[in-house]
Short mmCIF file of C-alpha atoms and ligand atoms in Angstrom, two decimals:
data_model
loop_
_atom_site.label_atom_id
_atom_site.label_comp_id
_atom_site.label_asym_id
_atom_site.label_seq_id
_atom_site.Cartn_x
_atom_site.Cartn_y
_atom_site.Cartn_z
CA UNK A 1 -164.16 78.10 -61.23
CA UNK A 2 -165.69 77.48 -57.83
CA UNK A 3 -169.15 79.08 -57.98
CA UNK A 4 -171.47 79.68 -55.02
CA UNK A 5 -175.21 80.00 -55.54
CA UNK A 6 -177.86 81.28 -53.14
CA UNK A 7 -181.53 82.28 -53.18
CA UNK A 8 -182.60 85.26 -51.10
CA UNK A 9 -185.71 87.31 -50.27
CA UNK A 10 -189.21 85.97 -50.98
CA UNK A 11 -189.15 82.57 -52.67
CA UNK A 12 -190.43 82.35 -56.23
CA UNK A 13 -191.51 79.45 -58.45
CA UNK A 14 -188.64 78.72 -60.84
CA UNK A 15 -185.85 79.29 -58.32
CA UNK A 16 -185.20 75.54 -58.27
CA UNK A 17 -185.11 75.40 -62.05
CA UNK A 18 -182.53 78.21 -61.94
CA UNK A 19 -180.35 76.40 -59.38
CA UNK A 20 -180.51 73.29 -61.56
CA UNK A 21 -179.42 75.21 -64.66
CA UNK A 22 -176.50 76.83 -62.82
CA UNK A 23 -175.29 73.57 -61.30
CA UNK A 24 -175.56 71.60 -64.52
CA UNK A 25 -174.05 74.30 -66.77
CA UNK A 26 -171.25 74.84 -64.25
CA UNK A 27 -170.37 71.16 -63.97
CA UNK A 28 -170.56 70.72 -67.75
CA UNK A 29 -168.11 73.63 -68.07
CA UNK A 30 -165.65 72.06 -65.62
CA UNK A 31 -166.64 74.16 -62.58
CA UNK A 32 -167.49 73.17 -59.04
CA UNK A 33 -170.79 74.60 -57.82
CA UNK A 34 -171.61 75.15 -54.13
CA UNK A 35 -175.14 75.56 -52.79
CA UNK A 36 -175.44 78.13 -50.00
CA UNK A 37 -178.49 77.59 -47.75
CA UNK A 38 -180.85 80.27 -46.48
CA UNK A 39 -179.65 83.27 -48.46
CA UNK A 40 -177.09 85.74 -47.15
CA UNK A 41 -177.72 84.48 -43.60
CA UNK A 42 -176.49 81.02 -44.59
CA UNK A 43 -173.52 82.57 -46.36
CA UNK A 44 -172.51 84.46 -43.21
CA UNK A 45 -172.97 81.27 -41.15
CA UNK A 46 -171.06 79.12 -43.66
CA UNK A 47 -173.96 76.81 -44.62
CA UNK A 48 -172.25 75.74 -47.83
CA UNK A 49 -172.08 72.34 -49.60
CA UNK A 50 -170.83 71.26 -52.99
CA UNK A 51 -173.58 70.17 -55.38
CA UNK A 52 -173.46 67.28 -57.83
CA UNK A 53 -175.67 66.90 -60.91
CA UNK A 54 -177.77 64.43 -58.95
CA UNK A 55 -178.38 66.90 -56.11
CA UNK A 56 -180.47 68.96 -58.51
CA UNK A 57 -182.44 66.08 -60.01
CA UNK A 58 -186.22 66.19 -59.85
CA UNK A 59 -186.43 69.81 -58.72
CA UNK A 60 -187.23 71.42 -62.08
CA UNK A 61 -190.98 71.37 -61.54
CA UNK A 62 -190.96 72.09 -57.81
CA UNK A 63 -191.96 75.48 -56.36
CA UNK A 64 -190.04 77.11 -53.50
CA UNK A 65 -186.27 76.76 -53.27
CA UNK A 66 -184.32 73.69 -52.18
CA UNK A 67 -181.65 76.05 -50.86
CA UNK A 68 -184.07 77.81 -48.53
CA UNK A 69 -184.23 81.58 -48.39
CA UNK A 70 -184.15 84.36 -45.81
CA UNK A 71 -184.12 88.11 -45.43
CA UNK A 72 -181.09 89.51 -43.61
CA UNK A 73 -181.45 93.27 -42.99
CA UNK A 74 -178.09 93.20 -41.12
CA UNK A 75 -176.36 92.53 -44.45
CA UNK A 76 -176.26 96.31 -44.90
CA UNK A 77 -173.49 96.42 -42.29
CA UNK A 78 -170.01 96.04 -43.70
CA UNK A 79 -168.81 93.91 -40.78
CA UNK A 80 -171.60 91.38 -41.51
CA UNK A 81 -170.64 91.30 -45.19
CA UNK A 82 -167.01 90.84 -44.17
CA UNK A 83 -168.07 87.59 -42.45
CA UNK A 84 -169.68 86.49 -45.73
CA UNK A 85 -166.45 87.25 -47.62
CA UNK A 86 -164.49 85.21 -45.07
CA UNK A 87 -166.72 82.19 -45.67
CA UNK A 88 -166.25 82.49 -49.43
CA UNK A 89 -162.50 82.61 -48.85
CA UNK A 90 -162.66 79.60 -46.54
CA UNK A 91 -164.38 77.52 -49.23
CA UNK A 92 -162.20 79.04 -51.92
CA UNK A 93 -165.31 80.18 -53.79
CA UNK A 94 -164.30 82.73 -56.41
CA UNK A 95 -167.72 83.73 -57.83
CA UNK A 96 -171.22 84.08 -56.49
CA UNK A 97 -174.58 83.89 -58.26
CA UNK A 98 -177.53 85.28 -56.30
CA UNK A 99 -181.15 84.67 -57.24
CA UNK A 100 -183.72 87.12 -55.87
CA UNK A 101 -185.27 90.57 -56.09
CA UNK A 102 -184.11 94.11 -55.40
CA UNK A 103 -183.02 93.45 -51.78
CA UNK A 104 -180.90 90.54 -53.01
CA UNK A 105 -179.42 92.75 -55.73
CA UNK A 106 -178.47 95.43 -53.20
CA UNK A 107 -176.56 92.79 -51.21
CA UNK A 108 -174.90 91.57 -54.41
CA UNK A 109 -173.85 95.11 -55.33
CA UNK A 110 -172.23 95.63 -51.91
CA UNK A 111 -170.35 92.31 -52.24
CA UNK A 112 -169.21 93.28 -55.74
CA UNK A 113 -167.89 96.56 -54.30
CA UNK A 114 -165.94 94.46 -51.79
CA UNK A 115 -164.26 92.59 -54.63
CA UNK A 116 -166.47 89.49 -54.90
CA UNK A 117 -167.32 88.43 -58.46
CA UNK A 118 -171.09 88.51 -58.31
CA UNK A 119 -173.97 88.04 -60.75
CA UNK A 120 -177.67 88.61 -60.00
CA UNK A 121 -180.51 86.57 -61.50
CA UNK A 122 -184.03 88.05 -61.15
CA UNK A 123 -186.12 85.60 -59.11
CA UNK A 124 -189.22 87.19 -57.58
CA UNK A 125 -192.96 87.08 -58.17
CA UNK A 126 -193.05 90.90 -58.05
CA UNK A 127 -191.54 91.60 -61.51
CA UNK A 128 -189.94 94.67 -59.96
CA UNK A 129 -186.54 94.39 -61.65
CA UNK A 130 -186.69 96.63 -64.71
CA UNK A 131 -183.48 95.34 -66.32
CA UNK A 132 -185.46 92.28 -67.45
CA UNK A 133 -188.86 92.09 -69.12
CA UNK A 134 -189.83 89.31 -66.72
CA UNK A 135 -188.51 87.99 -63.44
CA UNK A 136 -188.49 84.26 -62.75
CA UNK A 137 -191.67 83.44 -60.80
CA UNK A 138 -193.82 86.24 -62.19
CA UNK A 139 -195.51 84.08 -64.81
CA UNK A 140 -196.49 81.44 -62.24
CA UNK A 141 -197.77 84.00 -59.73
CA UNK A 142 -199.74 85.71 -62.50
CA UNK A 143 -201.37 82.40 -63.43
CA UNK A 144 -202.27 81.76 -59.79
CA UNK A 145 -203.74 85.25 -59.41
CA UNK A 146 -205.75 84.94 -62.67
CA UNK A 147 -207.16 81.58 -61.66
CA UNK A 148 -208.27 83.03 -58.32
CA UNK A 149 -209.77 86.17 -59.85
CA UNK A 150 -211.75 84.15 -62.42
CA UNK A 151 -213.18 82.07 -59.57
CA UNK A 152 -214.02 85.14 -57.53
CA UNK A 153 -215.82 86.58 -60.55
CA UNK A 154 -218.07 83.47 -60.69
CA UNK A 155 -219.21 83.83 -57.12
CA UNK A 156 -219.41 87.64 -57.25
CA UNK A 157 -221.67 87.51 -60.27
CA UNK A 158 -223.92 84.87 -58.73
CA UNK A 159 -224.38 86.97 -55.59
CA UNK A 160 -224.35 90.37 -57.33
CA UNK A 161 -221.37 91.45 -55.28
CA UNK A 162 -218.37 93.64 -55.64
CA UNK A 163 -215.13 91.76 -55.04
CA UNK A 164 -211.94 93.53 -54.02
CA UNK A 165 -208.90 91.34 -54.60
CA UNK A 166 -205.51 92.28 -53.18
CA UNK A 167 -202.50 90.82 -54.97
CA UNK A 168 -198.83 90.89 -53.98
CA UNK A 169 -196.02 92.88 -55.58
CA UNK A 170 -194.56 94.82 -52.65
CA UNK A 171 -194.36 98.30 -54.26
CA UNK A 172 -194.64 97.11 -57.87
CA UNK A 173 -198.05 97.07 -59.55
CA UNK A 174 -197.27 94.49 -62.25
CA UNK A 175 -199.11 91.54 -60.70
CA UNK A 176 -202.22 93.72 -60.29
CA UNK A 177 -201.91 95.31 -63.74
CA UNK A 178 -201.36 92.06 -65.62
CA UNK A 179 -203.89 89.97 -63.69
CA UNK A 180 -206.49 92.73 -63.73
CA UNK A 181 -206.13 93.17 -67.48
CA UNK A 182 -206.14 89.42 -68.14
CA UNK A 183 -209.29 88.93 -66.08
CA UNK A 184 -211.16 92.01 -67.31
CA UNK A 185 -211.32 93.63 -63.88
CA UNK A 186 -213.52 96.72 -63.80
CA UNK A 187 -210.94 98.57 -61.66
CA UNK A 188 -207.21 98.08 -61.29
CA UNK A 189 -205.53 100.05 -58.55
CA UNK A 190 -201.75 100.24 -58.30
CA UNK A 191 -199.20 102.91 -57.46
CA UNK A 192 -199.10 103.67 -61.20
CA UNK A 193 -202.86 103.99 -61.72
CA UNK A 194 -203.52 105.51 -58.28
CA UNK A 195 -206.51 105.21 -55.93
CA UNK A 196 -209.17 107.90 -56.24
CA UNK A 197 -211.52 106.57 -53.60
CA UNK A 198 -214.29 109.09 -54.13
CA UNK A 199 -214.41 108.36 -57.86
CA UNK A 200 -214.28 104.60 -57.26
CA UNK A 201 -217.27 104.74 -54.90
CA UNK A 202 -219.26 106.92 -57.30
CA UNK A 203 -218.46 104.68 -60.29
CA UNK A 204 -219.44 101.56 -58.38
CA UNK A 205 -222.73 103.17 -57.36
CA UNK A 206 -223.55 104.03 -61.00
CA UNK A 207 -222.59 100.48 -62.06
CA UNK A 208 -224.96 99.09 -59.49
CA UNK A 209 -227.76 101.45 -60.54
CA UNK A 210 -227.14 100.44 -64.17
CA UNK A 211 -227.86 96.84 -63.13
CA UNK A 212 -224.37 95.33 -63.46
CA UNK A 213 -224.29 92.09 -61.52
CA UNK A 214 -220.77 92.34 -60.22
CA UNK A 215 -217.67 94.49 -60.05
CA UNK A 216 -214.11 93.23 -59.76
CA UNK A 217 -211.51 95.50 -58.22
CA UNK A 218 -207.91 94.27 -58.33
CA UNK A 219 -205.57 96.20 -56.08
CA UNK A 220 -201.86 95.96 -55.27
CA UNK A 221 -200.82 95.34 -51.70
CA UNK A 222 -199.54 98.25 -49.58
CA UNK A 223 -202.03 100.74 -51.05
CA UNK A 224 -204.91 100.72 -48.59
CA UNK A 225 -206.72 98.54 -46.05
CA UNK A 226 -208.88 96.45 -48.40
CA UNK A 227 -211.22 95.29 -45.65
CA UNK A 228 -212.03 98.90 -44.76
CA UNK A 229 -212.39 99.71 -48.46
CA UNK A 230 -214.90 96.86 -48.81
CA UNK A 231 -216.94 98.28 -45.91
CA UNK A 232 -216.92 101.73 -47.51
CA UNK A 233 -217.98 100.31 -50.90
CA UNK A 234 -220.81 98.38 -49.27
CA UNK A 235 -221.99 101.44 -47.32
CA UNK A 236 -221.97 103.72 -50.37
CA UNK A 237 -222.49 101.80 -53.60
CA UNK A 238 -225.40 99.46 -53.06
CA UNK A 239 -223.21 96.43 -53.77
CA UNK A 240 -222.51 93.86 -51.11
CA UNK A 241 -218.74 93.79 -51.07
CA UNK A 242 -216.09 91.26 -50.01
CA UNK A 243 -212.34 91.69 -49.83
CA UNK A 244 -209.99 88.78 -50.57
CA UNK A 245 -206.28 88.98 -49.89
CA UNK A 246 -204.61 86.38 -52.13
CA UNK A 247 -201.40 86.48 -50.05
CA UNK A 248 -198.75 83.79 -49.99
CA UNK A 249 -200.63 81.35 -52.21
CA UNK A 250 -199.20 83.48 -55.06
CA UNK A 251 -195.67 82.46 -54.11
CA UNK A 252 -196.17 78.69 -54.30
CA UNK A 253 -196.77 76.03 -56.89
CA UNK A 254 -195.05 74.39 -59.83
CA UNK A 255 -193.43 76.95 -62.14
CA UNK A 256 -195.08 77.57 -65.51
CA UNK A 257 -193.20 76.51 -68.67
CA UNK A 258 -192.34 80.21 -69.20
CA UNK A 259 -190.67 80.41 -65.80
CA UNK A 260 -188.81 77.11 -66.32
CA UNK A 261 -187.50 78.27 -69.67
CA UNK A 262 -186.46 81.67 -68.34
CA UNK A 263 -184.73 79.95 -65.41
CA UNK A 264 -182.78 77.64 -67.72
CA UNK A 265 -181.72 80.47 -70.03
CA UNK A 266 -180.70 82.91 -67.29
CA UNK A 267 -178.97 80.22 -65.19
CA UNK A 268 -176.77 79.17 -68.09
CA UNK A 269 -176.17 82.77 -69.15
CA UNK A 270 -174.92 83.72 -65.67
CA UNK A 271 -172.36 80.88 -65.70
CA UNK A 272 -171.26 81.76 -69.25
CA UNK A 273 -170.75 85.41 -68.23
CA UNK A 274 -168.60 84.40 -65.28
CA UNK A 275 -166.43 82.42 -67.71
CA UNK A 276 -166.12 85.53 -69.87
CA UNK A 277 -165.04 87.55 -66.82
CA UNK A 278 -168.21 89.67 -66.67
CA UNK A 279 -169.31 90.36 -63.06
CA UNK A 280 -171.18 92.96 -61.02
CA UNK A 281 -174.13 92.57 -63.38
CA UNK A 282 -177.76 91.52 -63.34
CA UNK A 283 -178.88 89.20 -66.11
CA UNK A 284 -182.24 89.42 -67.78
CA UNK A 285 -184.24 88.97 -70.90
CA UNK A 286 -185.33 91.88 -73.06
CA UNK A 287 -187.30 91.43 -76.25
CA UNK A 288 -186.44 87.73 -75.95
CA UNK A 289 -182.70 88.39 -75.93
CA UNK A 290 -180.32 87.64 -73.09
CA UNK A 291 -178.90 90.87 -71.69
CA UNK A 292 -176.84 92.00 -68.75
CA UNK A 293 -176.90 95.32 -66.91
CA UNK A 294 -174.63 96.66 -64.15
CA UNK A 295 -176.42 95.91 -60.87
CA UNK A 296 -176.47 99.55 -59.75
CA UNK A 297 -178.30 100.47 -62.99
CA UNK A 298 -180.69 97.54 -62.70
CA UNK A 299 -181.72 98.83 -59.28
CA UNK A 300 -182.81 102.26 -60.52
CA UNK A 301 -184.23 101.51 -63.98
CA UNK A 302 -187.91 102.25 -64.67
CA UNK A 303 -190.14 99.61 -66.19
CA UNK A 304 -191.58 101.13 -69.39
CA UNK A 305 -194.11 98.31 -69.86
CA UNK A 306 -195.68 99.00 -66.45
CA UNK A 307 -196.19 102.63 -67.44
CA UNK A 308 -197.72 101.58 -70.78
CA UNK A 309 -200.04 99.07 -69.11
CA UNK A 310 -201.14 101.62 -66.50
CA UNK A 311 -202.17 103.91 -69.37
CA UNK A 312 -203.95 101.04 -71.08
CA UNK A 313 -205.90 100.34 -67.89
CA UNK A 314 -207.08 103.95 -67.80
CA UNK A 315 -208.53 103.48 -71.30
CA UNK A 316 -210.14 100.06 -71.21
CA UNK A 317 -211.10 99.14 -67.64
O1 LIG B 401 -191.02 89.96 -52.76
C1 LIG B 401 -191.96 88.94 -52.79
C2 LIG B 401 -193.03 89.19 -51.80
O2 LIG B 401 -193.94 88.11 -51.83
C3 LIG B 401 -193.80 90.52 -51.96
O3 LIG B 401 -194.76 90.42 -52.97
C4 LIG B 401 -194.35 90.71 -50.59
O4 LIG B 401 -194.62 92.06 -50.32
C5 LIG B 401 -193.26 90.19 -49.71
O5 LIG B 401 -192.51 89.28 -50.49
C6 LIG B 401 -193.70 89.50 -48.45
O6 LIG B 401 -192.57 89.20 -47.72
P1 LIG B 401 -192.50 88.23 -46.47
O7 LIG B 401 -192.41 86.83 -46.98
O8 LIG B 401 -191.22 88.64 -45.78
O9 LIG B 401 -193.73 88.47 -45.66
#
């Protein structure tokens, strides 16, 4: 086979480890593997080169993606996707593996509908693909967020402050839920747990009156303006309050062993499935087993663990 591979959407630690696994499994299986730069944009523009084993040496532990990534909203137009198909034809590439999140999967689904043999691998820090227990990059981002929250707790406690920490996730609360639980945050606010501002302010005021030295609030992005929330907390609760937006630091860094292992397993699995003639699917890991799901299903599935964790937060935070 002649397999193309691209990374798309926000970069995630472990994308390089995934590319390495695909290239090496492909070559070991007698395939030729082509790296496509800068996501779907590079595919449309024909930024395609064949990879050797050596091209993917020494990238296993590196964050980011050696292929580069991009977001291409225009990929929703059929005429733009037709240009992508033409490039694949030009290079005689018969199968495509895409690594990314839900936007990447939507592009993959459209290509599959146009007759391209496509497989999706979940690579995003957001953990917002429910057809897998974990996406590649989530473990590393979670570690980064936990390290930051632990540090913010130290300074908050010393100064008797409330600290509001905004983590990424786009519209998925997993990074907030997991990091908040792991760091014992007093409040975790996500789309699943909801923001009841009045209650939050009242609770923080009683905490302060009860003499608690600090309060940690972990909140998902895209819920509210955290700087305004910090002002409101300070005005009402008696705590000095600071907001910290962790931002893009969560997307960088060397992948954790968990992400490297997941990358290796899913990269190989995707190539194996192509050999078996399975396409139009998203690969993932569920209860530690390799699984595949039709991409259209993967895009609408609900993550049961997120619901369970949101309920847990309501009980123990
Ligand atoms: O999807 C990964 C992610 O980091 C989200 O958590 C975040 O909302 C988004 O990408 C930011 O995207 P951009 O890099 O385009 O600003």
